[in-house]
Amino acid sequence: MIRSDVLKSLIPVISDHLVVCNIGLPSQEMHMLDDQPNNFYMLGTMGLASSIGLGVALAQSEKVIAIDGDGSVLTNFGTLPTIANNVADNFILLIIDNGSYGSTGDQPTYAGMKTSLAAVATACGCETVIECQAEDAAETVQAALDSDKMTIIVCKCQSGNIKVPVIQMDPVVIRDRFMKEIQARNG
Amino acid sequence: MSVDKKIVADLVNNKVEFVTTVPCKQLAGVIDEIEKCPDIYHIPSNKEDEGMGLCAGAFMGGKRPAIIMQNTAIGVTINTLVTLTQFYRMPLPMLISYRGEVGEPVACQVEMAVHTKALLAQLNIPTYHFHHEDDVNELDGILAHAFMSNKPVAILTDASFWKGY
Ligand SMILES: [Mg+2]
């Protein structure tokens, strides 16, 4: 399974929740598969999906799933100690680890070599870290949602991409409808 | 009231409830006050662009954010300011210690000081320079301005303002 297969398998599990999606193809794939106001698409700023997601989770009570990538987490490694030390039990960080920088042409990342992101997250102090295979992604995310515990999931999958259109929605529209959805859900 | 306490009181008065910090010697006192303040969630970040991501999330989650950092961070965060904070039109007061101005003991700090205002001007970020202690009285209005306009706003605080820290 490649990332787009993983995302497709996740839709029934995550569709009702707030989702912050990583820059590039992951956002484009989510937008194509299941566009709705509770999705926040990053159109720029590689690396910050986990930080934005944690910020949303700390500021309100609805569950938040940040969909990140191995390359993006490597770019913003400082995020893992911050997550570990600011526990938000409504937060799930799902790192889809295909061992490559998918959006830029599948150049290999160190996460596909010697570096284990799950081991790094654990060393940073994250208390619930689960590594799973692509086939088990939906089940693992569902279990994390049911646990009411902040969870870091590293989902291993194959590298590879499908053709997807770029997102043409205005960033202020993406942000505004996301905020209105959050406001409505928090009463 | 000390300058540190006044800054935190103005943040609270403007309903800022989420503050991320990357430390600087000049900012040590205000960071202590932030940490002590029961109305503010203080979340230290490891790098300023990470902090701006946290602030963007908190804002969308319904809490007014602010970041406290050194002017060297302008060099770190240009991409984030442009492609996240400005592109999505989000407010972000940035209380910045303006290292490298008169009274600075560390020569290297001057190298970034000479670029600080030029970079902020290039980014069209409203910029205020606190030099005298009384300048702190402008903070309340500047914070309101940032949230009214949905823009990042820079408040540069130099060594004279901090009385040489
Ligand atoms: Mg990848």
PDB file of N, CA and C and ligand atoms in Angstrom, chain A residues 3 69-72 96-103 106 109, ligand 1:
ATOM      1  N   ARG A   3       0.807   5.725   0.267  1.00  0.00           N
ATOM      2  CA  ARG A   3       0.110   6.686   1.141  1.00  0.00           C
ATOM      3  C   ARG A   3      -1.340   6.918   0.741  1.00  0.00           C
ATOM      4  N   GLY A  69       4.122  13.395   7.602  1.00  0.00           N
ATOM      5  CA  GLY A  69       4.942  12.453   6.853  1.00  0.00           C
ATOM      6  C   GLY A  69       6.306  12.295   7.509  1.00  0.00           C
ATOM      7  N   ASP A  70       7.032  11.283   7.108  1.00  0.00           N
ATOM      8  CA  ASP A  70       8.362  11.060   7.697  1.00  0.00           C
ATOM      9  C   ASP A  70       9.292  12.230   7.378  1.00  0.00           C
ATOM     10  N   GLY A  71       9.265  12.687   6.139  1.00  0.00           N
ATOM     11  CA  GLY A  71      10.151  13.790   5.752  1.00  0.00           C
ATOM     12  C   GLY A  71       9.829  15.060   6.521  1.00  0.00           C
ATOM     13  N   SER A  72       8.536  15.318   6.714  1.00  0.00           N
ATOM     14  CA  SER A  72       8.128  16.531   7.425  1.00  0.00           C
ATOM     15  C   SER A  72       8.483  16.476   8.900  1.00  0.00           C
ATOM     16  N   ILE A  96       2.692   9.136   8.439  1.00  0.00           N
ATOM     17  CA  ILE A  96       2.693   8.139   7.365  1.00  0.00           C
ATOM     18  C   ILE A  96       4.121   8.078   6.827  1.00  0.00           C
ATOM     19  N   ASP A  97       4.770   6.980   7.151  1.00  0.00           N
ATOM     20  CA  ASP A  97       6.219   6.856   6.924  1.00  0.00           C
ATOM     21  C   ASP A  97       6.463   5.959   5.708  1.00  0.00           C
ATOM     22  N   ASN A  98       6.644   6.618   4.572  1.00  0.00           N
ATOM     23  CA  ASN A  98       6.931   5.850   3.354  1.00  0.00           C
ATOM     24  C   ASN A  98       8.418   5.873   3.015  1.00  0.00           C
ATOM     25  N   GLY A  99       9.217   6.383   3.963  1.00  0.00           N
ATOM     26  CA  GLY A  99      10.669   6.360   3.773  1.00  0.00           C
ATOM     27  C   GLY A  99      11.151   7.251   2.644  1.00  0.00           C
ATOM     28  N   SER A 100      10.286   8.197   2.250  1.00  0.00           N
ATOM     29  CA  SER A 100      10.705   9.075   1.154  1.00  0.00           C
ATOM     30  C   SER A 100      10.011  10.424   1.217  1.00  0.00           C
ATOM     31  N   TYR A 101      10.624  11.393   0.543  1.00  0.00           N
ATOM     32  CA  TYR A 101       9.981  12.695   0.354  1.00  0.00           C
ATOM     33  C   TYR A 101       9.060  12.546  -0.856  1.00  0.00           C
ATOM     34  N   GLY A 102       7.804  12.134  -0.568  1.00  0.00           N
ATOM     35  CA  GLY A 102       6.896  11.761  -1.653  1.00  0.00           C
ATOM     36  C   GLY A 102       6.576  12.895  -2.610  1.00  0.00           C
ATOM     37  N   SER A 103       6.305  14.082  -2.044  1.00  0.00           N
ATOM     38  CA  SER A 103       5.802  15.184  -2.879  1.00  0.00           C
ATOM     39  C   SER A 103       6.868  15.745  -3.816  1.00  0.00           C
ATOM     40  N   ASP A 106       9.941  11.307  -4.402  1.00  0.00           N
ATOM     41  CA  ASP A 106      10.334  10.068  -3.711  1.00  0.00           C
ATOM     42  C   ASP A 106      11.831   9.928  -3.462  1.00  0.00           C
ATOM     43  N   THR A 109      14.310   9.227   2.547  1.00  0.00           N
ATOM     44  CA  THR A 109      14.599   9.930   3.807  1.00  0.00           C
ATOM     45  C   THR A 109      15.384   8.996   4.721  1.00  0.00           C
TER      46      THR A 109
HETATM   47 MG    MG C   1       7.359  10.501   3.172  1.00  0.00          MG
END
